[in-house]
PDB file of C-alpha atoms in Angstrom:
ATOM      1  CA  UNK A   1      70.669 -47.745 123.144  1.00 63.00           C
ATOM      2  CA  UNK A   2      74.680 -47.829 123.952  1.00 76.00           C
ATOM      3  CA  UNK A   3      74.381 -51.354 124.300  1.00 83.00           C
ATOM      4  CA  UNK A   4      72.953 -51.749 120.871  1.00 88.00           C
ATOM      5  CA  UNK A   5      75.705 -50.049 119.246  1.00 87.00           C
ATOM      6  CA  UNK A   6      78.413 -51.835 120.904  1.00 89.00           C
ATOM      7  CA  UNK A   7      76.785 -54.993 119.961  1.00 90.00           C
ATOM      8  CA  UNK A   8      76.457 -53.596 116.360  1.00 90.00           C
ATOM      9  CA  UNK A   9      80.437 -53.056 116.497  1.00 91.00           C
ATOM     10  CA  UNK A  10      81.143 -56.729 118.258  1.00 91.00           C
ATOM     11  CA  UNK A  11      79.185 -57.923 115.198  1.00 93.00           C
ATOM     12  CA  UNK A  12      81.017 -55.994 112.621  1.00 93.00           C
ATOM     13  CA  UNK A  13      84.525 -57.080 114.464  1.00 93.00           C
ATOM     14  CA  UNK A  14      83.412 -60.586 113.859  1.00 94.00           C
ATOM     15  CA  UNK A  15      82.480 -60.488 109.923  1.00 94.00           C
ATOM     16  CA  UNK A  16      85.888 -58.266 109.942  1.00 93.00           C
ATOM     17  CA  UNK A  17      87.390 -61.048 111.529  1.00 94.00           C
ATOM     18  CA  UNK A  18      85.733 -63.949 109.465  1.00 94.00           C
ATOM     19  CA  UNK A  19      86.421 -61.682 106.257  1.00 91.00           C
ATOM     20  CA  UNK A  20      90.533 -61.425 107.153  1.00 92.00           C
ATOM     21  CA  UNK A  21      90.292 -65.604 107.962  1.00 92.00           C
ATOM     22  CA  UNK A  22      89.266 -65.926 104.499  1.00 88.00           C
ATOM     23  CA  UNK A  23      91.934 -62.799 102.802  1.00 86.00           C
ATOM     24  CA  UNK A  24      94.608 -64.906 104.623  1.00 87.00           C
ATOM     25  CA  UNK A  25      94.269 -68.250 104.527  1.00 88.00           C
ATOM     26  CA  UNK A  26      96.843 -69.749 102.140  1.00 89.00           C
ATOM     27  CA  UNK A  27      94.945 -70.831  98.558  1.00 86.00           C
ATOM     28  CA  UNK A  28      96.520 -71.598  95.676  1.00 88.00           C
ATOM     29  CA  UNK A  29      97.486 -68.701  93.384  1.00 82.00           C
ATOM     30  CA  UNK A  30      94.697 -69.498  90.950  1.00 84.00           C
ATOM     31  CA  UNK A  31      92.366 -69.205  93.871  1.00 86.00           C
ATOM     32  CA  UNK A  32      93.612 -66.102  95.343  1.00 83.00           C
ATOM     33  CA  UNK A  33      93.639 -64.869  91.373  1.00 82.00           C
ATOM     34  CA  UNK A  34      90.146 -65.743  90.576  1.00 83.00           C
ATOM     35  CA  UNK A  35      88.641 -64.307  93.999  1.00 81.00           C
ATOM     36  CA  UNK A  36      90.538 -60.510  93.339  1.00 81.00           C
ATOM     37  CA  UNK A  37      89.309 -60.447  90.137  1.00 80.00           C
ATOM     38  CA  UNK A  38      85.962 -61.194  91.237  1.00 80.00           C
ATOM     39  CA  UNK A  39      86.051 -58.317  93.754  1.00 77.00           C
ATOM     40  CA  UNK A  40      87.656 -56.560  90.625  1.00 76.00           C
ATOM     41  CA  UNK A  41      84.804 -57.216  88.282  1.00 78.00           C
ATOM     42  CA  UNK A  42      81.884 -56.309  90.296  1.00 77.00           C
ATOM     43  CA  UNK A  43      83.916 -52.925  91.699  1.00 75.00           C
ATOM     44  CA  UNK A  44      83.206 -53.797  95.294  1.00 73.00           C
ATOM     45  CA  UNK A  45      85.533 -51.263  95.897  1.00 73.00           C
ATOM     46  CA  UNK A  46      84.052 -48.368  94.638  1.00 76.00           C
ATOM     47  CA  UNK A  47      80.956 -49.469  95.727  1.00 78.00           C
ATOM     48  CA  UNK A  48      82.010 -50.078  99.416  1.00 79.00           C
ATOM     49  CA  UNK A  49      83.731 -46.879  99.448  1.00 82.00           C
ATOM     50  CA  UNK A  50      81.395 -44.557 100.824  1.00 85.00           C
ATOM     51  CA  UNK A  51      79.964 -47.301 103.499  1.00 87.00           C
ATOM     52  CA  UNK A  52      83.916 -48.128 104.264  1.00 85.00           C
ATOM     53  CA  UNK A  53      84.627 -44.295 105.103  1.00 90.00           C
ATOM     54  CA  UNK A  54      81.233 -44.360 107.154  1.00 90.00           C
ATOM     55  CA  UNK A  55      82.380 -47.098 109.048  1.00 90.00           C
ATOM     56  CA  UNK A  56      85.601 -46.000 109.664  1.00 90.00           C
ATOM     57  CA  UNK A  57      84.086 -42.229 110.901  1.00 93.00           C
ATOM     58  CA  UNK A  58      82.118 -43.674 113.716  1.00 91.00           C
ATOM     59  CA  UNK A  59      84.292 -46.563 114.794  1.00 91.00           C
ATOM     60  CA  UNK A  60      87.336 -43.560 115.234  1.00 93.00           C
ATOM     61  CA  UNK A  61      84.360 -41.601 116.809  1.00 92.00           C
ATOM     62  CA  UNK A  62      83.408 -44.679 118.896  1.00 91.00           C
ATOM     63  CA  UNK A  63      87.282 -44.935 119.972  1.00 91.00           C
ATOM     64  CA  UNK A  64      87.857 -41.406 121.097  1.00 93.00           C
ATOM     65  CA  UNK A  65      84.058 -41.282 123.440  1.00 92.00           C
ATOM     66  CA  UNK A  66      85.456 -44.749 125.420  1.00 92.00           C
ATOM     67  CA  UNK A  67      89.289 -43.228 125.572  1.00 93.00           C
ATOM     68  CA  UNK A  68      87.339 -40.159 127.055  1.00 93.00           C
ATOM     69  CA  UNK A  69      85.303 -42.348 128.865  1.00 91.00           C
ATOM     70  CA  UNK A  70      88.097 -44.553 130.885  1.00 91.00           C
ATOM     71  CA  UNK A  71      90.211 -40.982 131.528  1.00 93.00           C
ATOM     72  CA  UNK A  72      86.776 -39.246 133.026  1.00 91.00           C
ATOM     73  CA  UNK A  73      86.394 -42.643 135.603  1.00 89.00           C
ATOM     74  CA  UNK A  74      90.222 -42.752 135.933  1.00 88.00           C
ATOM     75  CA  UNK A  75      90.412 -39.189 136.660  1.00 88.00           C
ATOM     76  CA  UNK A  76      87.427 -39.667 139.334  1.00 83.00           C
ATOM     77  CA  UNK A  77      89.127 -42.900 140.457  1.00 82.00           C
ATOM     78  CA  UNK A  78      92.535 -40.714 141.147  1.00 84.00           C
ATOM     79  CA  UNK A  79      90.105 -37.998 142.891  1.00 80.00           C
ATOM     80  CA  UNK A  80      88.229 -40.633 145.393  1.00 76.00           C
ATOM     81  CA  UNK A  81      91.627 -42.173 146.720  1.00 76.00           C
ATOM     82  CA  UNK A  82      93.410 -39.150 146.890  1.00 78.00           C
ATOM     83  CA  UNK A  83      91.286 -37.532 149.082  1.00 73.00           C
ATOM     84  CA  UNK A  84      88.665 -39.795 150.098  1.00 68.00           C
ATOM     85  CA  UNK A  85      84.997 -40.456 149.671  1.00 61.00           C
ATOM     86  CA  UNK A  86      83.405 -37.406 148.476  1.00 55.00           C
ATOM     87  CA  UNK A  87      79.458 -38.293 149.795  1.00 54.00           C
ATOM     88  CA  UNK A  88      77.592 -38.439 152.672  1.00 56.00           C
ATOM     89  CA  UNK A  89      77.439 -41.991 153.634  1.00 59.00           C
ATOM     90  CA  UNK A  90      79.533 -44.920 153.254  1.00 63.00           C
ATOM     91  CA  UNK A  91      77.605 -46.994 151.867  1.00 65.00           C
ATOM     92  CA  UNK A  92      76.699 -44.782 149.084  1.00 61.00           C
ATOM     93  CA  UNK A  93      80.555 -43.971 148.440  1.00 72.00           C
ATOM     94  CA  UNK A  94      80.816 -47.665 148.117  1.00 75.00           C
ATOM     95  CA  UNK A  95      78.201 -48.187 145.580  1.00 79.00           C
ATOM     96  CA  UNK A  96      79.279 -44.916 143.561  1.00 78.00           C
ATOM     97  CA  UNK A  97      82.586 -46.742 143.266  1.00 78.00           C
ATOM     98  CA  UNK A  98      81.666 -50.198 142.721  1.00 84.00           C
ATOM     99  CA  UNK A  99      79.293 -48.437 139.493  1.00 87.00           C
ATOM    100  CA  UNK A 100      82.532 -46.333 138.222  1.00 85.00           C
ATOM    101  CA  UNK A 101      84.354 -49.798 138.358  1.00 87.00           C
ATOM    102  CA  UNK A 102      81.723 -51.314 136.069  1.00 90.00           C
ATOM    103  CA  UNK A 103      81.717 -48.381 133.919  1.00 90.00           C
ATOM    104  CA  UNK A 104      85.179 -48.398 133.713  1.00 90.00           C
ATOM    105  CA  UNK A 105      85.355 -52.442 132.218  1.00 91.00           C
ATOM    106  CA  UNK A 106      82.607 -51.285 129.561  1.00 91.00           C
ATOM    107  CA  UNK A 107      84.732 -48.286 128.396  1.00 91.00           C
ATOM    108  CA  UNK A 108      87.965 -50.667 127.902  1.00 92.00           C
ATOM    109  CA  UNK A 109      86.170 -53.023 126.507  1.00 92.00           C
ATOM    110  CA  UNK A 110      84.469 -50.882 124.356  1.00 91.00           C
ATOM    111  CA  UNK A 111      87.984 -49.386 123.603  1.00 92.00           C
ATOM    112  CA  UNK A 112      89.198 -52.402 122.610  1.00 93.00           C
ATOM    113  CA  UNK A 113      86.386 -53.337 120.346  1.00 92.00           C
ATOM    114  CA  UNK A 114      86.257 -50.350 118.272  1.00 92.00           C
ATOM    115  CA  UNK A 115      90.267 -50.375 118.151  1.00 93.00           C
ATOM    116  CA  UNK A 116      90.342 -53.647 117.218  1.00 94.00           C
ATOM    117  CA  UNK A 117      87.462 -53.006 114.692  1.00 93.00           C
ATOM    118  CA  UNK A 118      88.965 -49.952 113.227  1.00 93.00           C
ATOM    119  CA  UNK A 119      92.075 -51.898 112.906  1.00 93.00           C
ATOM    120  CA  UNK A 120      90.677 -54.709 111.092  1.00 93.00           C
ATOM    121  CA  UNK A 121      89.472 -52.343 108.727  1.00 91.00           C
ATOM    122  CA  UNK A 122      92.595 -50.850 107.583  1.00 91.00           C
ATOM    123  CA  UNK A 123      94.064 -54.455 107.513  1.00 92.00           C
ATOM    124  CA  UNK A 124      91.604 -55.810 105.038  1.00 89.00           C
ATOM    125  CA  UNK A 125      91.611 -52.636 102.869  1.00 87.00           C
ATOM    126  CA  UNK A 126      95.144 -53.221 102.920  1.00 90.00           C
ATOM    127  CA  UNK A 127      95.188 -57.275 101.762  1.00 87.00           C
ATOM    128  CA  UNK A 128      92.412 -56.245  99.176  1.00 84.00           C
ATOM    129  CA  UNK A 129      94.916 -53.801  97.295  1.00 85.00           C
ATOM    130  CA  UNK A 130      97.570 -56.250  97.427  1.00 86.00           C
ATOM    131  CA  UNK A 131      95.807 -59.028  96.115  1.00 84.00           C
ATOM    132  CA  UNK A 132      94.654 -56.676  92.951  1.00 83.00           C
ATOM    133  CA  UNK A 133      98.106 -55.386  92.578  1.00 87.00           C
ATOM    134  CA  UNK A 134      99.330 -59.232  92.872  1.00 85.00           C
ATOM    135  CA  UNK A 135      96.534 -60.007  90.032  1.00 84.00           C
ATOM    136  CA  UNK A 136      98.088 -56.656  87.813  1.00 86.00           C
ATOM    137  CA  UNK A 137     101.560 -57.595  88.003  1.00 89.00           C
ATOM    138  CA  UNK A 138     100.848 -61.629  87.093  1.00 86.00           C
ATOM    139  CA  UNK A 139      99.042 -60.178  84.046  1.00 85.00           C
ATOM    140  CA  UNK A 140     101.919 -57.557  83.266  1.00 90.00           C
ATOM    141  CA  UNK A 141     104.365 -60.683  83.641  1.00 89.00           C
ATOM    142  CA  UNK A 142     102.928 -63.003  81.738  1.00 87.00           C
ATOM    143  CA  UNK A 143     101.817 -60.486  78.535  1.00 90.00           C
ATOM    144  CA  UNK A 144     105.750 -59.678  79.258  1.00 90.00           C
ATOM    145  CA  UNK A 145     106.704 -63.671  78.967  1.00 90.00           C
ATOM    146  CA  UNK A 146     104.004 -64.311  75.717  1.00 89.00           C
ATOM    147  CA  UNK A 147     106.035 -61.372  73.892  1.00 88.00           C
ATOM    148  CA  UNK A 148     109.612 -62.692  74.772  1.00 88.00           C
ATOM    149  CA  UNK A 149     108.474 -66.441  74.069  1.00 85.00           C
ATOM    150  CA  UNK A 150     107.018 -65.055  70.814  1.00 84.00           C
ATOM    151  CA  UNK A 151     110.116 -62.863  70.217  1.00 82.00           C
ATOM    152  CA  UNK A 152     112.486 -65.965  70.417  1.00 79.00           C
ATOM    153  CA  UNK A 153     110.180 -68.605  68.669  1.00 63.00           C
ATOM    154  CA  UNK A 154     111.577 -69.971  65.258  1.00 60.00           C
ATOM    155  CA  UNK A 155     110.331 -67.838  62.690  1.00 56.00           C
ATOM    156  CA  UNK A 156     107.158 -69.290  60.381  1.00 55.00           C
ATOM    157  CA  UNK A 157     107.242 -70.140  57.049  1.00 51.00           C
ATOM    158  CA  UNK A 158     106.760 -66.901  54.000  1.00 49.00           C
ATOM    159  CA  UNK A 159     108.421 -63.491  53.690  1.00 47.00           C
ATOM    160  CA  UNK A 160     110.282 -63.641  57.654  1.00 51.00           C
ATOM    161  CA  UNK A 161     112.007 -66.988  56.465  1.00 46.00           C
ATOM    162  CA  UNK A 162     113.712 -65.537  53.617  1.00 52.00           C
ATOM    163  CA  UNK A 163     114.992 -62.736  55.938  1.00 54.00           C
ATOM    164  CA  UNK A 164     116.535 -64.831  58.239  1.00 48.00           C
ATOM    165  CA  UNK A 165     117.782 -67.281  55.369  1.00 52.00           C
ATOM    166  CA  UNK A 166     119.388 -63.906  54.087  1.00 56.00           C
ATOM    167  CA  UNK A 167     120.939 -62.580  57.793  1.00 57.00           C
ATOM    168  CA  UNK A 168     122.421 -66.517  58.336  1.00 55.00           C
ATOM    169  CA  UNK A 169     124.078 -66.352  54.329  1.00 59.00           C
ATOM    170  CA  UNK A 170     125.639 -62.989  55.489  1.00 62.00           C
ATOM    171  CA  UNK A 171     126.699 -64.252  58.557  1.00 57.00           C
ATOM    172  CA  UNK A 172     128.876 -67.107  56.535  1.00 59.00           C
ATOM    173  CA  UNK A 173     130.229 -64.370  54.299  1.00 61.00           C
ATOM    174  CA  UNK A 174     132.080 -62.450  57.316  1.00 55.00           C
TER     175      UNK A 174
END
């Protein structure tokens, strides 16, 4: 069953992985634009929420069983060559150690997996907000640079026309 679940996270650390390859590689700006608002539009965020906090419960959980894990074998490792085979026979010792070696290597690497995981996670939660604050603030910028362009554009023909032809005959006066 363990070996299932680790598998499970290796799996999820790879679409992590393959998800961040895609958040990162350089696109143009239209690209990168057209994708946020995508993941804008359909509210993948809200959606994902309550699977993302899920996720994030069990791989922390997942973290904190192999840290215990390594410091139980460490602490039996530090045991054994401080004072010596514990068993009856040798040969038993030997096999007893040789196992808490192996199940050492699974805990780090099971460590590292669900760090790593956990990790990703916060990274591409991270590069998601950015990109919709990066799509927010091009939108607030360019409303900002349609107003100014509109502010400075020559006046059209009617009622504004006679107000400026008024301001520029006042302007001669002084």
């Amino acid at each position: 069953m363990a070996s299932i679940i680790w598998t499970a996270v290796w799996w999820f650390l790879m679409f992590e992985l393959g998800i961040t390859l895609i958040l990162v590689i350089p696109v143009p700006r239209k690209i990168r634009n057209a994708m946020a608002r995508q993941i804008n539009r359909l509210d993948l965020g809200q959606r994902l929420a309550k699977f993302g906090i899920f996720v994030t419960v069990a791989l922390a959980a997942a973290l904190v069983e192999s840290m215990s894990s390594v410091q139980t074998i460490g602490e039996r490792e530090r045991l054994e060559t401080q004072f010596g085979y514990t068993a009856g026979s040798v040969e038993h010792d030997r096999v007893i150690h040789d196992l808490d070696r192996q199940r050492k290597f699974r805990s780090e690497r099971n460590m590292y997996l669900a760090g790593f995981s956990l990790t990703l996670t916060f990274v591409i939660s991270r590069i998601a907000n950015l990109m919709q604050e990066s799509v927010e603030w091009e939108a607030q910028v360019d409303l900002l640079t349609k107003t100014v362009a509109s502010e400075q554009a020559p006046p059209s023909e009617g009622v504004e026309m006679t107000d400026v032809k008024k301001s520029k005959q006042e302007k001669k006066k002084d």
